[in-house]
């Protein structure tokens, strides 16, 4: 069994005086890109660990054990943007250095366990999570989910009781009293703290279902189990990895992903991206959960595929 680090071993963030970013001509270990192909984060090794560079915004220096993060912003980057980058991009990477598997996912407590929604940016993770939370299913995490192995099963760890939404989802789903955090420089997407208007789950929950979101081409909501090879590939594609060339890191991630793929909890979920379809998605999810064994944390075999008429 893979033993995780203690849940309270979070990295310390130190913010330093602003400096211009010095050009680095070395090829990065890895480059995260935006949907339009532009570089979003360039990752380099340093003598003490790693540097995550967000061009024109900030450099984050991570210790090799993921316990210390130093930020050097540029002069034009304000404090809310630094905190936003740290919470959404750097913190999951730092946790991965602590041998803690983190995935691009939102999660809620539903029917006695956790249901996670995984997908690339723009697939609707936060919109779906917000709708379900407004329906009374407590929010566990939005867009960065840590999982911890517990016996034969997995626990979803609560994190950041808030949701990030584009303007159309905000207008469709949020009450008037929901107030966003301070705006950040690089995106129009806003973060809304959940306390006061969304139920929040602060207790780790057994992961009962992981739904990988399709592209929205389905004519109606469809939920189908993934085979172990399909699940393995899906989990690999949605993990946070800082150094994709480190053999020990890759081996550790492979072990996590292989165990998740074997657990029989991985599904493909697709539905038309319309707000009026979301009630059908909720009904479909609850129906599937009803037919599963209770959430003891033990792996369950995938039931037959399900869909709404």
XYZ file of C-alpha atoms in Angstrom, residues 13-164:
152
model
C 4.534 30.156 0.733
C 7.010 33.054 0.948
C 6.391 36.021 -1.369
C 9.464 38.082 -2.252
C 10.002 41.490 -3.823
C 8.999 41.855 -7.454
C 11.685 41.272 -10.082
C 11.723 40.974 -13.871
C 11.902 37.427 -15.182
C 15.418 36.637 -16.410
C 15.428 34.777 -19.708
C 16.289 31.080 -19.425
C 17.530 29.567 -22.682
C 17.428 25.982 -21.399
C 14.707 23.705 -22.671
C 12.114 23.233 -19.915
C 11.471 19.851 -18.349
C 7.821 20.356 -19.173
C 5.595 23.079 -20.613
C 1.941 23.466 -19.731
C 0.051 25.194 -22.523
C -3.175 27.140 -22.854
C -5.981 25.917 -25.167
C -4.617 28.199 -27.905
C -1.181 26.578 -27.639
C 0.533 29.461 -25.853
C 2.946 28.536 -23.009
C 1.278 28.811 -19.620
C 3.849 27.339 -17.242
C 7.490 26.466 -17.954
C 9.029 24.000 -15.499
C 12.793 23.883 -14.917
C 14.995 22.115 -12.387
C 16.907 24.262 -9.901
C 19.715 23.299 -7.472
C 17.133 23.090 -4.650
C 14.155 21.706 -6.543
C 12.021 23.176 -9.326
C 10.907 26.488 -10.800
C 7.424 27.007 -12.191
C 7.473 30.071 -14.436
C 4.235 31.727 -15.490
C 5.449 34.097 -18.246
C 4.999 37.811 -17.399
C 3.341 36.902 -14.073
C 5.594 35.142 -11.539
C 8.230 32.525 -10.796
C 7.522 29.945 -8.078
C 10.518 28.078 -6.630
C 9.609 24.723 -5.070
C 11.847 22.732 -2.758
C 12.455 19.154 -3.875
C 10.276 17.816 -1.040
C 7.398 20.181 -1.866
C 7.341 21.723 1.611
C 8.593 25.210 0.735
C 7.497 27.549 -2.069
C 9.073 30.943 -2.796
C 7.305 33.316 -5.166
C 9.006 36.105 -7.117
C 6.265 38.070 -8.902
C 6.812 40.558 -11.675
C 6.086 44.214 -10.968
C 2.696 44.074 -12.692
C 1.397 41.053 -10.750
C -0.798 41.826 -7.759
C -1.292 39.807 -4.570
C -4.642 38.208 -5.571
C -3.045 36.885 -8.759
C -0.132 35.399 -6.797
C -2.506 33.674 -4.381
C -4.670 32.433 -7.256
C -1.679 30.939 -9.085
C -0.439 29.323 -5.901
C -3.777 27.769 -4.935
C -4.750 26.502 -8.382
C -1.457 25.650 -10.085
C 1.461 25.491 -7.655
C -0.069 23.849 -4.584
C -1.186 20.679 -6.448
C 2.301 20.397 -7.951
C 3.912 20.819 -4.524
C 1.656 18.114 -3.073
C 2.693 15.773 -5.888
C 6.311 16.218 -4.751
C 5.177 14.975 -1.332
C 4.028 11.699 -2.923
C 0.399 12.777 -2.665
C -1.616 12.099 -5.847
C -3.551 15.156 -7.019
C -5.831 15.305 -10.062
C -7.630 17.930 -12.150
C -11.033 17.274 -10.602
C -13.973 18.705 -8.721
C -15.668 16.547 -6.085
C -18.798 16.460 -3.961
C -20.211 14.292 -1.195
C -23.133 12.337 -2.656
C -25.058 9.438 -1.157
C -22.512 8.741 1.589
C -19.371 8.957 -0.505
C -17.417 11.174 -2.864
C -18.093 11.633 -6.573
C -15.308 13.260 -8.587
C -15.564 14.959 -11.977
C -12.362 15.013 -14.018
C -11.714 16.752 -17.306
C -9.674 19.248 -19.235
C -10.265 22.958 -18.813
C -13.611 23.949 -20.296
C -15.293 20.561 -19.872
C -17.631 21.897 -17.166
C -16.237 20.459 -13.907
C -16.939 23.581 -11.862
C -20.330 24.235 -13.452
C -21.501 20.725 -12.648
C -20.047 20.857 -9.136
C -21.758 24.199 -8.463
C -25.120 22.963 -9.691
C -24.929 19.823 -7.564
C -23.806 21.788 -4.510
C -26.764 24.132 -4.982
C -28.893 20.992 -4.916
C -27.534 20.139 -1.455
C -24.580 17.865 -2.224
C -21.691 19.177 -0.132
C -18.632 20.517 -1.974
C -15.340 18.733 -1.306
C -13.029 20.378 -3.826
C -13.005 22.309 -7.074
C -10.414 21.727 -9.818
C -7.711 20.160 -7.651
C -8.475 16.913 -5.814
C -6.046 15.037 -3.566
C -6.698 11.321 -3.149
C -5.340 9.188 -0.326
C -5.179 5.415 -0.381
C -7.033 3.859 2.564
C -6.943 0.070 2.624
C -8.363 -1.227 -0.651
C -10.130 2.062 -1.416
C -9.445 5.771 -1.727
C -10.397 8.882 0.229
C -11.175 12.243 -1.380
C -9.551 14.994 0.693
C -11.420 18.314 1.168
C -9.708 21.389 -0.248
C -10.525 25.030 -1.059
C -14.260 25.443 -0.291
C -14.914 27.579 -3.364
C -15.813 27.350 -7.050
C -14.375 29.048 -10.153
